[in-house]
Coordinates of C-alpha atoms in Angstrom, one line a residue:
Chain M
M1 CA 0.0 0.0 0.0
R2 CA 2.9 2.4 0.9
Q3 CA 4.5 1.6 -2.4
A4 CA 1.4 2.5 -4.4
R5 CA 1.1 5.9 -2.6
G6 CA 4.8 6.6 -3.4
N7 CA 4.2 5.8 -7.1
M8 CA 1.3 8.2 -7.3
L9 CA 3.3 10.9 -5.7
F10 CA 6.2 10.3 -7.9
L11 CA 4.0 10.4 -11.0
C12 CA 2.4 13.7 -9.9
V13 CA 5.8 15.2 -9.2
A14 CA 7.2 14.0 -12.5
I15 CA 4.3 15.4 -14.5
G16 CA 4.6 18.7 -12.6
C17 CA 8.3 18.9 -13.4
L18 CA 7.6 18.1 -17.0
I19 CA 5.0 20.8 -17.2
L20 CA 7.5 23.3 -15.6
V21 CA 10.3 22.3 -17.9
L22 CA 8.1 22.7 -21.0
T23 CA 6.8 26.0 -19.8
G24 CA 10.4 27.2 -19.2
I25 CA 11.4 26.1 -22.7
A26 CA 8.3 27.9 -24.2
F27 CA 9.2 31.1 -22.3
W28 CA 12.8 30.7 -23.5
F29 CA 11.8 30.5 -27.1
Q30 CA 9.3 33.3 -26.8
L31 CA 12.1 35.5 -25.3
V32 CA 14.5 34.5 -28.1
F33 CA 12.0 35.7 -30.7
F34 CA 11.1 38.8 -28.7
S35 CA 14.7 39.8 -28.0
N36 CA 15.7 39.2 -31.7
Q37 CA 12.9 41.5 -32.9
R38 CA 13.8 44.1 -30.2
L39 CA 17.5 43.9 -31.2
Q40 CA 16.7 44.4 -34.9
D41 CA 14.5 47.4 -34.0
S42 CA 17.3 48.9 -31.8
G43 CA 19.9 48.3 -34.5
E44 CA 17.8 50.0 -37.2
K45 CA 17.1 52.9 -34.8
V46 CA 20.8 53.5 -34.1
A47 CA 21.7 53.2 -37.8
L48 CA 19.0 55.7 -38.8
I49 CA 19.9 58.2 -36.1
A50 CA 23.6 58.0 -37.1
A51 CA 22.8 58.2 -40.8
Q52 CA 20.7 61.3 -40.3
K53 CA 23.7 63.1 -38.9
L54 CA 25.9 62.3 -41.9
N55 CA 24.3 64.8 -44.3
E56 CA 22.6 67.2 -41.9
N57 CA 21.6 70.4 -43.6
D58 CA 22.9 68.9 -46.9
N59 CA 26.5 69.6 -45.7
V60 CA 28.0 66.9 -47.9
G61 CA 25.9 67.7 -50.9
R62 CA 26.9 71.4 -50.7
L63 CA 30.6 70.6 -50.1
N64 CA 30.6 68.3 -53.1
N65 CA 29.1 71.0 -55.3
L66 CA 31.7 73.5 -53.9
I67 CA 34.5 71.1 -54.8
G68 CA 33.1 70.7 -58.3
D69 CA 32.7 74.5 -58.7
S70 CA 36.2 75.1 -57.3
R71 CA 37.6 72.6 -59.9
E72 CA 35.7 74.3 -62.7
L73 CA 37.1 77.6 -61.5
V74 CA 40.7 76.4 -61.5
F75 CA 40.2 75.0 -65.0
T76 CA 38.6 78.2 -66.4
A77 CA 41.2 80.4 -64.7
R78 CA 44.0 78.4 -66.2
H79 CA 42.3 78.5 -69.6
M80 CA 42.1 82.3 -69.3
H81 CA 45.7 82.5 -68.3
D82 CA 46.7 80.5 -71.3
V83 CA 44.7 82.9 -73.5
T84 CA 46.6 85.9 -72.1
L85 CA 49.9 84.1 -72.8
N86 CA 49.1 83.1 -76.3
N87 CA 47.0 86.0 -77.5
P88 CA 48.9 89.3 -77.9
H89 CA 45.8 91.3 -77.5
F90 CA 45.4 90.1 -73.9
R91 CA 49.1 89.8 -72.9
D92 CA 48.8 92.9 -70.7
Y93 CA 46.4 91.0 -68.5
E94 CA 48.8 88.0 -68.0
K95 CA 49.8 89.1 -64.4
L96 CA 46.2 89.6 -63.4
A97 CA 45.3 86.2 -64.9
A98 CA 48.2 84.5 -63.1
Q99 CA 47.1 86.1 -59.8
Y100 CA 43.6 84.8 -60.5
V101 CA 44.9 81.3 -61.2
E102 CA 46.8 81.4 -57.9
Q103 CA 43.7 82.5 -56.1
T104 CA 41.6 79.8 -57.5
R105 CA 44.2 77.2 -56.7
E106 CA 44.4 78.5 -53.1
G107 CA 40.6 78.3 -53.0
A108 CA 40.7 74.7 -54.2
R109 CA 43.2 73.9 -51.4
I110 CA 40.9 75.6 -48.8
V111 CA 37.9 73.7 -50.0
G112 CA 39.9 70.4 -49.9
D113 CA 41.0 71.2 -46.3
E114 CA 37.4 72.0 -45.4
R115 CA 36.3 68.6 -46.8
Q116 CA 38.9 66.9 -44.6
R117 CA 37.8 69.0 -41.6
L118 CA 34.2 68.0 -42.1
V119 CA 35.1 64.3 -42.5
N120 CA 37.1 64.4 -39.2
A121 CA 34.3 66.3 -37.4
T122 CA 31.7 63.8 -38.6
V123 CA 33.9 60.8 -37.5
A124 CA 34.3 62.5 -34.1
D125 CA 30.6 63.1 -33.8
M126 CA 30.0 59.5 -34.7
R127 CA 32.4 58.3 -31.9
K128 CA 30.5 60.5 -29.4
L129 CA 27.1 59.1 -30.6
V130 CA 28.3 55.5 -30.3
K131 CA 29.6 56.2 -26.8
G132 CA 26.3 57.7 -25.8
K133 CA 24.3 54.9 -27.4
T134 CA 26.3 52.2 -25.7
T135 CA 25.1 53.4 -22.3
S136 CA 21.5 54.1 -23.2
L137 CA 20.5 51.1 -25.3
G138 CA 17.3 49.7 -23.7
R139 CA 17.3 47.7 -20.5
E140 CA 17.4 44.2 -19.2
V141 CA 14.3 42.1 -19.6
E142 CA 13.4 39.2 -17.4
L143 CA 10.7 36.6 -18.1
F144 CA 10.0 33.6 -15.9
D145 CA 13.3 31.6 -16.0
A146 CA 15.2 33.7 -18.5
A147 CA 16.8 37.1 -18.6
V148 CA 17.9 39.2 -21.5
D149 CA 20.9 41.6 -21.1
K150 CA 21.1 45.1 -22.5
P151 CA 21.8 45.1 -26.3
V152 CA 25.4 46.1 -27.1
I153 CA 27.0 47.6 -30.2
L154 CA 29.7 45.3 -31.4
D155 CA 30.7 46.9 -34.7
F156 CA 30.0 50.4 -36.0
K157 CA 31.3 51.3 -39.5
L158 CA 30.9 54.2 -41.8
G159 CA 31.1 53.9 -45.5
S160 CA 29.0 54.1 -48.6
L161 CA 27.1 52.0 -51.1
D162 CA 29.1 50.2 -53.8
N163 CA 27.2 51.7 -56.7
M164 CA 26.9 55.2 -55.3
E165 CA 28.4 58.2 -57.1
S166 CA 28.6 61.9 -56.3
N167 CA 25.7 64.4 -56.6
V168 CA 27.8 66.8 -58.7
Q169 CA 26.4 67.4 -62.2
A170 CA 28.8 68.0 -65.1
P171 CA 29.2 71.7 -66.1
H172 CA 27.4 72.6 -69.3
V173 CA 29.3 75.7 -70.0
V174 CA 32.9 74.4 -70.2
P175 CA 33.1 71.9 -73.1
E176 CA 36.9 71.5 -72.8
L177 CA 36.5 70.4 -69.2
I178 CA 33.7 67.9 -70.1
A179 CA 35.9 66.5 -72.9
H180 CA 38.8 66.1 -70.4
D181 CA 36.6 64.4 -67.9
Q182 CA 35.1 62.1 -70.4
A183 CA 38.5 61.1 -71.6
H184 CA 39.5 60.2 -68.1
S185 CA 36.2 58.4 -67.2
F186 CA 35.4 61.0 -64.5
L187 CA 31.9 61.3 -65.7
K188 CA 29.0 58.9 -65.7
R189 CA 26.3 59.3 -68.3
G190 CA 22.8 59.8 -66.9
K191 CA 19.4 60.1 -68.6
D192 CA 18.9 63.8 -68.1
F193 CA 22.5 64.8 -67.1
D194 CA 26.0 63.5 -66.6
F195 CA 27.5 63.4 -63.1
Y196 CA 30.9 62.9 -61.5
V197 CA 32.1 59.6 -60.0
A198 CA 32.9 59.6 -56.3
G199 CA 36.0 58.5 -54.5
K200 CA 38.3 59.2 -57.4
S201 CA 40.8 62.1 -57.6
L202 CA 39.5 64.2 -60.4
K203 CA 42.8 65.5 -61.6
L204 CA 42.9 68.5 -63.9
P205 CA 45.4 68.8 -66.8
A206 CA 49.0 69.8 -66.0
P207 CA 50.1 72.1 -64.4
D208 CA 47.1 71.8 -62.1
D209 CA 47.4 68.1 -61.7
D210 CA 48.9 68.5 -58.2
L211 CA 45.5 69.4 -56.8
D212 CA 43.2 66.7 -55.5
F213 CA 39.5 67.0 -56.1
L214 CA 37.7 64.2 -54.2
L215 CA 34.0 64.0 -54.3
S216 CA 32.1 62.0 -51.6
P217 CA 29.5 59.5 -52.6
L218 CA 26.0 60.8 -52.0
P219 CA 22.5 60.0 -53.5
M220 CA 21.7 62.7 -56.0
A221 CA 18.5 64.5 -56.6
V222 CA 16.8 63.4 -59.8
N223 CA 13.9 65.2 -61.3
E224 CA 14.1 67.8 -58.5
S225 CA 13.4 65.2 -55.8
A226 CA 15.9 64.5 -53.1
A227 CA 16.5 60.9 -52.0
P228 CA 15.1 60.2 -48.6
M229 CA 17.1 58.5 -45.8
R230 CA 16.5 54.8 -45.8
L231 CA 17.6 51.4 -44.6
V232 CA 19.7 49.5 -47.2
S233 CA 20.9 46.0 -47.9
E234 CA 24.2 45.2 -46.2
K235 CA 25.5 43.4 -49.2
H236 CA 26.0 46.8 -51.0
F237 CA 27.8 48.4 -48.1
K238 CA 31.4 49.4 -48.7
P239 CA 33.1 50.3 -45.4
S240 CA 35.6 53.2 -45.1
V241 CA 36.0 53.9 -41.4
S242 CA 35.5 51.7 -38.4
I243 CA 34.4 53.4 -35.2
L244 CA 33.9 50.3 -33.1
E245 CA 35.3 46.8 -33.7
N246 CA 34.2 43.9 -31.5
G247 CA 33.1 46.4 -28.9
N248 CA 36.5 48.2 -28.8
D249 CA 37.3 51.7 -30.1
A250 CA 38.9 51.5 -33.5
I251 CA 41.2 54.2 -34.8
G252 CA 40.9 55.4 -38.4
S253 CA 39.9 58.2 -40.6
S254 CA 38.7 58.6 -44.2
M255 CA 39.4 61.0 -47.1
L256 CA 35.7 60.9 -48.1
M257 CA 32.6 61.8 -46.3
P258 CA 30.7 58.6 -45.5
S259 CA 27.1 58.3 -46.6
C260 CA 26.1 55.0 -44.9
V261 CA 26.3 53.5 -41.4
Q262 CA 26.4 49.9 -40.5
V263 CA 25.7 48.7 -37.0
L264 CA 26.2 45.2 -35.7
M265 CA 24.5 44.7 -32.4
S266 CA 24.2 41.7 -30.1
V267 CA 22.3 40.6 -27.1
K268 CA 22.8 37.8 -24.6
M269 CA 20.2 35.6 -23.0
K270 CA 20.8 33.7 -19.8
S271 CA 18.9 31.2 -17.8
K272 CA 18.3 32.2 -14.2
V273 CA 17.6 28.6 -13.2
V274 CA 20.4 26.6 -14.9
N275 CA 23.9 28.2 -14.6
G276 CA 25.9 28.4 -17.7
V277 CA 22.9 28.1 -20.1
E278 CA 23.1 31.2 -22.3
T279 CA 22.6 32.1 -25.9
G280 CA 22.9 35.2 -28.0
T281 CA 21.5 36.8 -31.1
R282 CA 23.0 39.4 -33.5
S283 CA 21.5 41.9 -35.8
L284 CA 23.1 43.8 -38.6
S285 CA 21.5 47.1 -39.8
T286 CA 22.7 49.4 -42.5
A287 CA 21.3 52.9 -43.3
C288 CA 22.0 55.4 -45.9
T289 CA 21.7 59.1 -45.3
N290 CA 19.4 61.5 -47.1
G291 CA 20.5 62.6 -50.6
A292 CA 21.6 65.9 -51.8
L293 CA 19.1 68.7 -52.4
P294 CA 18.4 69.6 -56.0
P295 CA 20.9 72.2 -57.3
A296 CA 19.6 75.8 -57.2
K297 CA 18.6 77.1 -60.5
Chain A
M1 CA -24.8 17.8 17.3
K2 CA -21.5 18.0 15.4
P3 CA -20.7 21.2 13.7
W4 CA -20.6 21.2 9.8
W5 CA -16.9 21.3 9.5
C6 CA -16.6 18.1 11.5
K7 CA -18.9 16.4 9.1
A8 CA -17.0 17.7 6.1
S9 CA -13.6 16.6 7.5
G10 CA -15.1 13.1 8.0
I11 CA -16.2 13.0 4.3
V12 CA -12.7 14.1 3.2
K13 CA -11.1 11.5 5.4
R14 CA -13.3 8.8 3.8
L15 CA -12.6 10.1 0.3
R16 CA -8.8 10.2 0.9
F17 CA -8.9 6.7 2.3
R18 CA -10.7 5.5 -0.8
R19 CA -8.5 7.3 -3.3
T20 CA -5.2 6.4 -1.8
E21 CA -5.8 2.9 -0.7
Y22 CA -7.8 1.8 -3.7
G23 CA -8.2 4.3 -6.6
A24 CA -4.6 5.5 -6.8
A25 CA -3.1 2.1 -6.2
Q26 CA -5.1 0.7 -9.0
V27 CA -4.1 3.4 -11.5
T28 CA -0.4 3.1 -10.9
E29 CA -0.5 -0.6 -11.1
F30 CA -2.6 -0.6 -14.2
G31 CA 0.2 -0.7 -16.7
A32 CA -2.0 -0.8 -19.8
A33 CA -3.7 2.4 -18.7
L34 CA -0.3 4.0 -18.2
F35 CA 0.9 2.8 -21.6
I36 CA -2.2 4.2 -23.3
L37 CA -1.7 7.5 -21.4
L38 CA 1.9 7.8 -22.5
G39 CA 1.6 6.3 -25.9
C40 CA -1.7 8.0 -27.0
V41 CA -1.7 11.2 -25.1
V42 CA 1.7 12.3 -23.7
L43 CA 4.0 11.2 -26.6
P44 CA 1.8 12.5 -29.4
L45 CA 1.4 15.8 -27.5
L46 CA 5.2 16.0 -27.2
N47 CA 5.5 15.1 -30.8
M48 CA 3.2 17.9 -31.8
A49 CA 4.7 20.4 -29.3
I50 CA 7.6 21.0 -31.6
I51 CA 5.3 22.4 -34.3
P52 CA 4.5 25.8 -32.5
V53 CA 8.3 26.2 -31.9
R54 CA 9.1 25.5 -35.5
F55 CA 6.2 27.8 -36.6
G56 CA 7.5 30.6 -34.4
M57 CA 11.1 30.2 -35.7
G58 CA 9.9 30.0 -39.3
K59 CA 7.7 33.0 -39.0
S60 CA 10.5 35.0 -37.3
I61 CA 12.9 34.1 -40.2
V62 CA 10.3 35.0 -42.9
T63 CA 9.7 38.3 -41.2
A64 CA 13.4 39.0 -41.1
E65 CA 13.7 37.9 -44.7
V66 CA 11.0 40.2 -46.0
R67 CA 12.5 43.1 -44.1
R68 CA 15.9 42.3 -45.7
L69 CA 14.3 42.0 -49.2
A70 CA 12.5 45.4 -48.7
R71 CA 16.0 47.0 -48.4
S72 CA 17.1 45.8 -51.8
E73 CA 18.2 48.4 -54.3
S74 CA 15.6 47.4 -56.9
F75 CA 12.5 45.2 -57.2
S76 CA 14.4 42.9 -59.7
E77 CA 17.2 42.5 -57.1
A78 CA 14.6 41.4 -54.5
L79 CA 13.0 39.0 -56.9
A80 CA 16.4 37.5 -57.9
S81 CA 17.3 37.1 -54.2
V82 CA 14.1 35.1 -53.5
T83 CA 14.4 32.9 -56.6
S84 CA 18.1 32.2 -56.4
E85 CA 18.7 28.7 -55.3
S86 CA 21.9 29.4 -53.4
S87 CA 20.2 31.6 -50.8
K88 CA 16.8 29.9 -50.9
W89 CA 15.8 29.8 -47.3
Q90 CA 18.9 28.2 -46.0
Q91 CA 18.0 29.3 -42.5
L92 CA 14.6 27.8 -42.7
N93 CA 16.0 24.5 -43.9
A94 CA 18.7 24.7 -41.2
I95 CA 16.1 24.6 -38.4
G96 CA 15.2 21.2 -39.6
G97 CA 11.6 19.9 -40.0
I98 CA 10.6 22.8 -42.3
D99 CA 10.3 22.2 -46.0
V100 CA 10.0 25.3 -48.2
N101 CA 7.6 24.4 -51.1
E102 CA 6.9 27.7 -52.8
T103 CA 7.7 31.4 -52.5
E104 CA 5.9 34.3 -54.0
L105 CA 7.1 37.9 -53.9
S106 CA 5.1 40.8 -55.0
M107 CA 4.8 44.6 -54.6
K108 CA 1.6 45.7 -53.1
I109 CA 0.8 49.4 -53.7
E110 CA -2.0 51.2 -51.9
S111 CA -2.9 54.6 -53.1
T112 CA -3.9 56.9 -50.2
K113 CA -5.9 59.0 -52.6
T114 CA -8.0 56.3 -54.3
K115 CA -7.7 53.7 -51.5
Q116 CA -7.1 51.1 -54.3
I117 CA -4.7 48.3 -53.7
E118 CA -2.8 46.9 -56.6
T119 CA -0.3 44.0 -56.8
F120 CA 2.6 43.8 -59.1
R121 CA 4.7 40.7 -59.6
A122 CA 7.4 41.9 -62.1
P123 CA 9.5 45.0 -62.5
K124 CA 8.7 47.6 -65.2
T125 CA 5.0 46.8 -64.8
I126 CA 4.1 49.4 -62.3
P127 CA 2.2 52.3 -64.0
A128 CA 3.5 55.9 -63.5
R129 CA 0.3 57.0 -61.8
V130 CA 1.1 54.9 -58.6
L131 CA 4.8 55.6 -58.6
P132 CA 6.1 58.4 -56.3
E133 CA 5.1 61.8 -57.9
G134 CA 2.4 60.0 -59.9
K135 CA -1.2 61.2 -60.0
D136 CA -2.4 58.6 -57.5
S137 CA 0.4 59.2 -55.1
P138 CA 1.2 59.3 -52.2
C139 CA 1.1 55.6 -52.1
V140 CA 2.1 53.0 -49.6
Y141 CA 4.6 50.5 -51.1
L142 CA 4.7 47.1 -49.4
L143 CA 6.8 44.1 -50.3
D144 CA 4.6 41.1 -49.9
L145 CA 6.2 37.7 -49.3
K146 CA 4.2 34.4 -49.2
V147 CA 6.1 31.2 -48.3
D148 CA 4.4 27.9 -48.4
V149 CA 6.0 25.5 -46.0
A150 CA 5.4 22.1 -44.6
I151 CA 6.2 21.8 -40.8
H152 CA 7.0 18.3 -39.6
P153 CA 6.3 17.0 -36.1
L154 CA 9.2 15.8 -34.1
V155 CA 8.8 12.2 -35.4
S156 CA 6.7 11.5 -38.5
I157 CA 5.1 8.1 -38.1
S158 CA 3.5 6.8 -41.3
W159 CA 2.5 3.2 -40.6
T160 CA -0.8 3.7 -42.5
N161 CA -1.9 5.5 -45.6
I162 CA -3.9 7.9 -43.4
R163 CA -1.9 11.0 -42.9
I164 CA -3.0 13.2 -40.0
P165 CA -1.3 16.6 -40.4
G166 CA 0.8 17.4 -37.4
L167 CA 0.7 13.8 -36.0
T168 CA 1.8 11.4 -38.8
G169 CA 2.7 13.9 -41.4
P170 CA 3.7 17.6 -41.9
I171 CA 1.3 20.5 -41.6
P172 CA 1.1 22.7 -44.7
I173 CA 1.4 26.3 -43.6
R174 CA 1.6 29.6 -45.4
F175 CA 3.7 32.4 -43.9
H176 CA 2.6 35.8 -45.1
E177 CA 4.6 38.8 -44.2
V178 CA 4.9 42.4 -45.5
A179 CA 7.5 45.1 -45.1
A180 CA 7.6 48.7 -46.3
W181 CA 9.7 49.1 -49.4
E182 CA 12.7 51.4 -48.6
N183 CA 14.2 52.6 -51.8
L184 CA 11.9 55.2 -53.3
T185 CA 14.6 57.1 -55.2
R186 CA 15.3 57.4 -58.9
D187 CA 18.2 55.8 -60.8
P188 CA 20.1 58.7 -62.2
V189 CA 21.3 56.6 -65.1
T190 CA 17.9 55.5 -66.4
G191 CA 15.8 58.1 -64.7
D192 CA 13.3 55.4 -63.5
F193 CA 12.4 54.6 -60.0
F194 CA 14.4 51.7 -58.5
L195 CA 11.0 50.5 -57.3
N196 CA 10.1 49.7 -60.9
Q197 CA 13.4 48.3 -62.1

């Protein structure tokens, strides 16, 4: 009789334990799905916030246009100087033309320095943003037997898209410059207008080939409509600067203004009942900044 | 006269006596009943319990996949990504117990002006009126992904020709997820919207 009572108790306890274990597993899976979704949302949020800052007030678009205009100015100034040298009617103006060439060249250097300053300032801003975000990313979540840690940023990279060119349109009024650029494959043919490639030093003919004109990649305005900020596929991302690598600060800079951000985030889940049982999930999000505004008419 | 709780405790005592000394002893010793309980109730339930887990994981993967596809540069790239054999639902197959039968990707466009919903299954078929800047715009652009799968139970037992979905064979399920299309810009080379390329 005692044996029978013991068996009944054992059966009840076993079924109770089984139900508890199954409930625990169900909660664990539920929390995995929930934390994965939450992590993806956090990653996208961080990527979009960072991408928004890359082309705030169309800084990159305007700087690109400034570099393009500056290049055109150096080319036309040199052309004018050549005319004063070769044409006896304008020889008296040669000194003035030479001074103008020097001024345009100096202007081009200033614009180049300004581009580098903007790149450095943006990278520094991104470092600050990442530091701020690592301390304010959500909070721990606990559900039944499982706990989810705060999400952490593992990698944070700046870059651009592999097929992205600059927003600078080819000048219509300087056919010699267009011919030079076409010969050197600096221009890409578009339906309504030609535009300059990004990330390539757009050298002018000698003696101005010592100047570097680098245009940053940025979505251009087509048909008077600027490209909105968006999430993009990670397979098109081309990194140029790493801000964070495996959770550690990375040192690096870039010559070009980045137009995209890629964030790799992870979150750890731990069991509160069984020690050593933990799992993790990762999420990769890439966002592209808003495009350049249409050029003023 | 005894109070009511004394009477009640007597009944409980009698019941407990009966259940422990006779009823419970009979159940635990009744092997056949236990076998039926385990074989016909507990094990099939455990066998089927994996289905909601696989369903949840599959749904989560399809949701992530449609979000990933919605970030493609063009509609044709999204279609190519779905139909390419190399990337065809590797994650779903990796879970085990989920067979991907068919996938269907389309672009669902809802005009906020006319409230009309149209579905497009191929690039270059979207009319200009529903594209951004078209006369029916603004519109909502949703990438619509339908994945027909068969979710197997933990152990598929097929000793007869009768297939009970979820018990002796897989359950056919359709995952249907949508995500907002991200790239609403124009291609400067062609002048067309990437959405329609």
